[in-house]
mmCIF file of C-alpha atoms in Angstrom:
data_model
loop_
_atom_site.group_PDB
_atom_site.id
_atom_site.type_symbol
_atom_site.label_atom_id
_atom_site.label_comp_id
_atom_site.label_asym_id
_atom_site.label_seq_id
_atom_site.Cartn_x
_atom_site.Cartn_y
_atom_site.Cartn_z
ATOM 1 C CA MET A 17 -17.770 -20.140 41.739
ATOM 2 C CA LYS A 18 -18.726 -22.731 44.371
ATOM 3 C CA ASN A 19 -22.318 -22.600 45.640
ATOM 4 C CA LEU A 20 -25.181 -24.857 46.663
ATOM 5 C CA HIS A 21 -27.689 -23.291 44.248
ATOM 6 C CA TRP A 22 -27.478 -20.693 41.476
ATOM 7 C CA LEU A 23 -31.011 -20.095 40.223
ATOM 8 C CA ASN A 24 -33.278 -17.494 38.686
ATOM 9 C CA CYS A 25 -36.644 -16.867 40.376
ATOM 10 C CA ASP A 26 -38.599 -19.318 38.221
ATOM 11 C CA GLU A 27 -36.057 -22.049 38.915
ATOM 12 C CA PHE A 28 -36.086 -21.182 42.617
ATOM 13 C CA ASN A 29 -39.890 -21.415 42.827
ATOM 14 C CA LYS A 30 -39.815 -24.741 40.988
ATOM 15 C CA LEU A 31 -37.255 -26.057 43.479
ATOM 16 C CA ILE A 32 -39.473 -25.118 46.429
ATOM 17 C CA LYS A 33 -42.807 -26.252 45.006
ATOM 18 C CA GLU A 34 -41.989 -29.235 42.823
ATOM 19 C CA GLU A 35 -38.724 -30.647 44.159
ATOM 20 C CA LEU A 36 -38.591 -29.988 47.906
ATOM 21 C CA HIS A 37 -42.291 -29.245 48.634
ATOM 22 C CA LEU A 38 -41.444 -26.580 51.205
ATOM 23 C CA GLU A 39 -44.462 -24.272 50.834
ATOM 24 C CA ASN A 40 -45.918 -25.356 54.194
ATOM 25 C CA TRP A 41 -42.613 -25.781 56.031
ATOM 26 C CA LEU A 42 -42.696 -24.570 59.644
ATOM 27 C CA ILE A 43 -39.783 -23.731 61.948
ATOM 28 C CA TYR A 44 -39.955 -25.607 65.248
ATOM 29 C CA ASP A 45 -38.753 -24.145 68.545
ATOM 30 C CA MET A 46 -36.147 -26.875 68.984
ATOM 31 C CA SER A 47 -32.429 -27.182 68.473
ATOM 32 C CA ALA A 48 -31.327 -27.730 64.890
ATOM 33 C CA GLU A 49 -29.720 -31.008 65.946
ATOM 34 C CA ASP A 50 -32.989 -32.351 67.363
ATOM 35 C CA ARG A 51 -34.890 -31.186 64.306
ATOM 36 C CA ALA A 52 -32.367 -32.918 62.047
ATOM 37 C CA LYS A 53 -33.032 -36.229 63.814
ATOM 38 C CA MET A 54 -36.727 -35.824 62.955
ATOM 39 C CA ILE A 55 -36.209 -35.281 59.217
ATOM 40 C CA ASP A 56 -32.857 -36.786 58.221
ATOM 41 C CA TYR A 57 -34.658 -39.673 56.481
ATOM 42 C CA THR A 58 -36.794 -37.411 54.262
ATOM 43 C CA TYR A 59 -36.215 -36.774 50.577
ATOM 44 C CA LYS A 60 -35.755 -33.009 51.030
ATOM 45 C CA TYR A 61 -33.012 -33.519 53.623
ATOM 46 C CA GLN A 62 -31.229 -36.191 51.587
ATOM 47 C CA TYR A 63 -31.546 -34.094 48.419
ATOM 48 C CA LEU A 64 -29.656 -31.172 49.981
ATOM 49 C CA LYS A 65 -27.102 -33.461 51.617
ATOM 50 C CA LYS A 66 -26.344 -35.141 48.288
ATOM 51 C CA LEU A 67 -26.152 -31.788 46.500
ATOM 52 C CA ALA A 68 -23.684 -30.488 49.095
ATOM 53 C CA ASP A 69 -21.524 -33.573 48.584
ATOM 54 C CA GLU A 70 -21.595 -33.084 44.812
ATOM 55 C CA GLN A 71 -20.559 -29.441 45.205
ATOM 56 C CA GLU A 72 -17.863 -30.448 47.709
ATOM 57 C CA ILE A 73 -19.446 -28.324 50.419
ATOM 58 C CA LYS A 74 -18.697 -29.589 53.913
ATOM 59 C CA VAL A 75 -21.932 -29.469 55.893
ATOM 60 C CA GLN A 76 -23.186 -30.501 59.320
ATOM 61 C CA THR A 77 -26.657 -31.926 59.911
ATOM 62 C CA ALA A 78 -27.848 -28.755 61.658
ATOM 63 C CA GLU A 79 -26.844 -26.697 58.619
ATOM 64 C CA ILE A 80 -29.113 -28.674 56.319
ATOM 65 C CA VAL A 81 -32.051 -27.846 58.589
ATOM 66 C CA SER A 82 -31.168 -24.157 58.354
ATOM 67 C CA TRP A 83 -31.050 -24.448 54.550
ATOM 68 C CA LEU A 84 -34.611 -25.771 54.552
ATOM 69 C CA ASP A 85 -35.731 -22.939 56.851
ATOM 70 C CA THR A 86 -34.185 -20.217 54.723
ATOM 71 C CA LEU A 87 -35.313 -21.679 51.399
ATOM 72 C CA ASN A 88 -38.888 -21.512 52.667
ATOM 73 C CA ILE A 89 -38.484 -17.914 53.876
ATOM 74 C CA MET A 90 -36.817 -16.747 50.649
ATOM 75 C CA TYR A 91 -39.672 -18.313 48.661
ATOM 76 C CA TYR A 92 -42.201 -16.075 50.433
ATOM 77 C CA VAL A 93 -39.927 -13.022 50.410
ATOM 78 C CA LEU A 94 -39.892 -13.159 46.602
ATOM 79 C CA ASP A 95 -43.691 -12.707 46.624
ATOM 80 C CA TYR A 96 -43.082 -9.113 47.688
ATOM 81 C CA VAL A 97 -40.399 -8.345 45.087
ATOM 82 C CA ASN A 98 -41.417 -6.326 42.034
ATOM 83 C CA PRO A 99 -41.855 -8.496 38.898
ATOM 84 C CA GLU A 100 -39.373 -6.408 36.859
ATOM 85 C CA ILE A 101 -36.687 -7.162 39.448
ATOM 86 C CA ARG A 102 -37.661 -10.824 39.789
ATOM 87 C CA ASN A 103 -37.357 -11.308 36.030
ATOM 88 C CA GLU A 104 -33.618 -10.579 36.175
ATOM 89 C CA LEU A 105 -32.764 -11.583 39.727
ATOM 90 C CA GLN A 106 -30.148 -14.290 40.291
ATOM 91 C CA ILE A 107 -30.205 -16.209 43.588
ATOM 92 C CA LEU A 108 -27.062 -17.881 44.917
ATOM 93 C CA GLN A 109 -27.306 -19.990 48.065
ATOM 94 C CA GLU A 110 -24.168 -20.770 50.088
ATOM 95 C CA MET A 111 -21.912 -18.876 47.673
ATOM 96 C CA GLU A 112 -18.235 -19.086 48.517
ATOM 97 C CA ILE A 113 -16.637 -15.661 48.770
ATOM 98 C CA PRO A 114 -13.730 -15.524 46.267
ATOM 99 C CA PHE A 115 -10.259 -16.275 47.684
ATOM 100 C CA THR A 116 -11.756 -17.492 50.978
ATOM 101 C CA HIS A 117 -13.478 -20.589 52.331
ATOM 102 C CA LYS A 118 -16.330 -18.498 53.749
ATOM 103 C CA ARG A 119 -19.885 -18.949 52.469
ATOM 104 C CA ALA A 120 -22.690 -16.385 52.468
ATOM 105 C CA ASP A 121 -26.187 -17.710 53.210
ATOM 106 C CA TYR A 122 -27.565 -16.018 50.085
ATOM 107 C CA VAL A 123 -26.340 -13.591 47.479
ATOM 108 C CA LEU A 124 -28.882 -11.797 45.279
ATOM 109 C CA VAL A 125 -27.610 -10.249 42.046
ATOM 110 C CA TYR A 126 -29.515 -7.740 39.915
ATOM 111 C CA ARG A 127 -27.722 -5.772 37.210
ATOM 112 C CA ARG A 128 -24.896 -3.849 38.895
ATOM 113 C CA LYS A 129 -25.948 -4.555 42.472
ATOM 114 C CA ILE A 130 -25.218 -7.418 44.865
ATOM 115 C CA LEU A 131 -27.067 -8.053 48.130
ATOM 116 C CA ILE A 132 -25.459 -10.346 50.719
ATOM 117 C CA ILE A 133 -27.964 -11.992 53.074
ATOM 118 C CA GLU A 134 -27.295 -13.695 56.395
ATOM 119 C CA PHE A 135 -29.967 -15.464 58.445
ATOM 120 C CA SER A 136 -29.720 -15.563 62.240
ATOM 121 C CA PHE A 137 -31.644 -18.064 64.345
ATOM 122 C CA GLN A 138 -29.178 -19.864 66.565
ATOM 123 C CA LYS A 139 -29.375 -19.017 70.249
ATOM 124 C CA LEU A 140 -26.431 -18.321 72.510
ATOM 125 C CA ASN A 141 -27.205 -18.193 76.246
ATOM 126 C CA GLY A 142 -30.878 -17.623 75.483
ATOM 127 C CA ARG A 143 -30.376 -14.839 72.932
ATOM 128 C CA TYR A 144 -30.173 -14.804 69.173
ATOM 129 C CA LYS A 145 -26.757 -14.212 67.620
ATOM 130 C CA PHE A 146 -28.010 -11.336 65.471
ATOM 131 C CA GLU A 147 -24.958 -9.132 65.995
ATOM 132 C CA ASP A 148 -22.626 -11.983 65.041
ATOM 133 C CA LYS A 149 -24.435 -12.570 61.755
ATOM 134 C CA LEU A 150 -24.622 -8.838 61.045
ATOM 135 C CA ASN A 151 -20.864 -8.511 61.462
ATOM 136 C CA GLN A 152 -20.408 -11.591 59.319
ATOM 137 C CA ALA A 153 -22.429 -10.069 56.465
ATOM 138 C CA VAL A 154 -20.463 -6.826 56.671
ATOM 139 C CA GLY A 155 -17.233 -8.817 56.593
ATOM 140 C CA TYR A 156 -18.362 -10.652 53.455
ATOM 141 C CA LYS A 157 -19.190 -7.313 51.856
ATOM 142 C CA GLU A 158 -15.690 -6.036 52.583
ATOM 143 C CA LEU A 159 -14.085 -9.174 51.166
ATOM 144 C CA LEU A 160 -16.212 -9.096 48.026
ATOM 145 C CA SER A 161 -15.767 -5.363 47.436
ATOM 146 C CA ASN A 162 -11.990 -5.886 47.349
ATOM 147 C CA VAL A 163 -12.264 -8.030 44.224
ATOM 148 C CA MET A 164 -15.159 -6.265 42.451
ATOM 149 C CA PRO A 165 -14.938 -3.111 40.293
ATOM 150 C CA PRO A 166 -16.004 0.131 42.010
ATOM 151 C CA HIS A 167 -19.196 0.557 39.962
ATOM 152 C CA ILE A 168 -20.672 -2.616 41.496
ATOM 153 C CA GLU A 169 -22.738 -1.711 44.575
ATOM 154 C CA ILE A 170 -22.788 -4.252 47.390
ATOM 155 C CA GLY A 171 -25.275 -4.250 50.274
ATOM 156 C CA THR A 172 -26.081 -6.494 53.231
ATOM 157 C CA TYR A 173 -29.184 -7.680 55.048
ATOM 158 C CA THR A 174 -29.543 -9.786 58.198
ATOM 159 C CA PHE A 175 -32.809 -11.619 58.840
ATOM 160 C CA LEU A 176 -33.667 -12.822 62.348
ATOM 161 C CA ILE A 177 -35.747 -16.011 62.136
ATOM 162 C CA GLU A 178 -38.274 -16.761 64.883
ATOM 163 C CA PRO A 179 -39.823 -20.160 65.734
ATOM 164 C CA GLU A 180 -43.246 -20.759 64.172
ATOM 165 C CA THR A 181 -44.242 -23.894 66.070
ATOM 166 C CA ASN A 182 -43.611 -24.802 69.708
ATOM 167 C CA LYS A 183 -42.228 -28.123 70.899
ATOM 168 C CA SER A 184 -45.765 -29.502 71.270
ATOM 169 C CA GLY A 185 -46.498 -28.806 67.613
ATOM 170 C CA ASN A 186 -48.802 -25.834 68.229
ATOM 171 C CA THR A 187 -48.502 -22.963 65.763
ATOM 172 C CA ILE A 188 -47.133 -19.714 67.200
ATOM 173 C CA LYS A 189 -48.874 -16.506 66.131
ATOM 174 C CA LYS A 190 -47.747 -12.875 66.339
ATOM 175 C CA PHE A 191 -49.442 -9.589 65.431
ATOM 176 C CA ASN A 192 -48.451 -8.390 61.947
ATOM 177 C CA LYS A 193 -48.545 -4.589 61.827
ATOM 178 C CA TYR A 194 -48.962 -4.581 58.035
ATOM 179 C CA SER A 195 -51.989 -6.886 57.872
ATOM 180 C CA ASN A 196 -53.339 -6.092 61.380
ATOM 181 C CA GLU A 197 -53.800 -9.807 61.914
ATOM 182 C CA GLN A 198 -52.274 -12.589 63.997
ATOM 183 C CA GLU A 199 -49.899 -14.476 61.706
ATOM 184 C CA LEU A 200 -46.746 -16.570 61.768
ATOM 185 C CA PRO A 201 -43.970 -14.620 63.562
ATOM 186 C CA ASN A 202 -41.783 -14.301 60.449
ATOM 187 C CA ASN A 203 -44.485 -12.935 58.130
ATOM 188 C CA GLU A 204 -43.993 -9.281 59.089
ATOM 189 C CA LYS A 205 -40.242 -9.495 58.563
ATOM 190 C CA ILE A 206 -40.730 -11.293 55.255
ATOM 191 C CA GLN A 207 -42.764 -8.325 53.999
ATOM 192 C CA GLU A 208 -40.137 -5.881 55.229
ATOM 193 C CA PHE A 209 -37.357 -7.837 53.563
ATOM 194 C CA GLY A 210 -39.233 -7.881 50.257
ATOM 195 C CA GLY A 211 -39.646 -4.111 50.505
ATOM 196 C CA TYR A 212 -35.951 -3.701 51.229
ATOM 197 C CA ILE A 213 -35.022 -5.733 48.143
ATOM 198 C CA ASN A 214 -37.243 -3.520 45.980
ATOM 199 C CA LEU A 215 -35.615 -0.349 47.304
ATOM 200 C CA PHE A 216 -32.067 -1.668 47.065
ATOM 201 C CA PHE A 217 -32.311 -2.904 43.500
ATOM 202 C CA GLN A 218 -34.415 -0.165 41.938
ATOM 203 C CA LYS A 219 -32.853 2.429 39.648
ATOM 204 C CA ASP A 220 -30.963 5.250 41.349
ATOM 205 C CA PHE A 221 -32.576 8.633 41.730
ATOM 206 C CA GLU A 222 -30.720 11.765 40.670
ATOM 207 C CA ASP A 223 -31.075 13.535 43.994
ATOM 208 C CA ALA A 224 -30.119 11.905 47.298
ATOM 209 C CA MET A 225 -32.607 14.000 49.324
ATOM 210 C CA TYR A 226 -35.397 12.930 46.980
ATOM 211 C CA TYR A 227 -34.381 9.329 47.544
ATOM 212 C CA LEU A 228 -34.505 9.747 51.326
ATOM 213 C CA GLY A 229 -37.998 11.170 51.019
ATOM 214 C CA TYR A 230 -39.044 8.324 48.753
ATOM 215 C CA VAL A 231 -37.825 5.739 51.271
ATOM 216 C CA ASP A 232 -39.740 7.453 54.061
ATOM 217 C CA GLY A 233 -42.923 7.445 51.994
ATOM 218 C CA TYR A 234 -42.403 3.808 51.048
ATOM 219 C CA VAL A 235 -42.154 2.774 54.696
ATOM 220 C CA GLU A 236 -45.306 4.755 55.514
ATOM 221 C CA LYS A 237 -47.196 2.908 52.764
ATOM 222 C CA MET A 238 -46.018 -0.411 54.201
ATOM 223 C CA ASN A 239 -47.290 0.620 57.636
ATOM 224 C CA GLU A 240 -50.654 1.565 56.129
ATOM 225 C CA GLY A 241 -50.912 -1.773 54.362
ATOM 226 C CA ASP A 242 -50.959 -0.211 50.886
ATOM 227 C CA LEU A 243 -48.159 -2.439 49.601
ATOM 228 C CA GLU A 244 -49.422 -5.966 49.088
ATOM 229 C CA ARG A 245 -47.822 -9.130 47.875
ATOM 230 C CA ASP A 246 -47.375 -9.252 44.133
ATOM 231 C CA GLY A 247 -49.637 -12.249 43.911
ATOM 232 C CA GLU A 248 -52.413 -10.363 45.734
ATOM 233 C CA GLU A 249 -52.093 -7.395 43.385
ATOM 234 C CA ASP A 250 -52.624 -9.632 40.376
ATOM 235 C CA SER A 251 -55.667 -11.382 41.808
#
């Protein structure tokens, strides 16, 4: 199965912290091509370019920048995933869908469930191509479901990335409804994505109505700020 990375959570965290040093990576409000010109000499850029060549993955310079962006976001998303899920979670980046030449941004696998993730941040005529990426994720789900047994559940998630630094290098801040503080624009969505992963991968409930009620209560707790990052709970 062709992919850029196939890692467990410990391996993923090691990649971010010890290999690529992406913990403080910020997303500039510039075109991916212009951003690539600023970093194409760096180790992290060359590392991913070399890895893509080794895996025979054809990649453009702008794509490598998007890989760095999404690796950083996924690193912080995992902070909000329950430890029991993280212990078994498998993370595949740029996984090729079987019998196609199409690649999903990320595929998360936990027991009998698969979550296909697409990130959207490219602009088209001043707007983000969210709908395009959403349809793409759904298409990948359809393709994958055709070759998987029926007891394997497949879901999708599309994450809209916002710039975190303007062209002058000034950090952009946005109100986070969960922390009630001004934070980086993607922080709120990172928390929501972590919550979604927890709900998607947890064990099934016997009663569908009970599950709907549980989801509603879970969202309310997020809005009240009762659900914190795993690291904050342990401190």
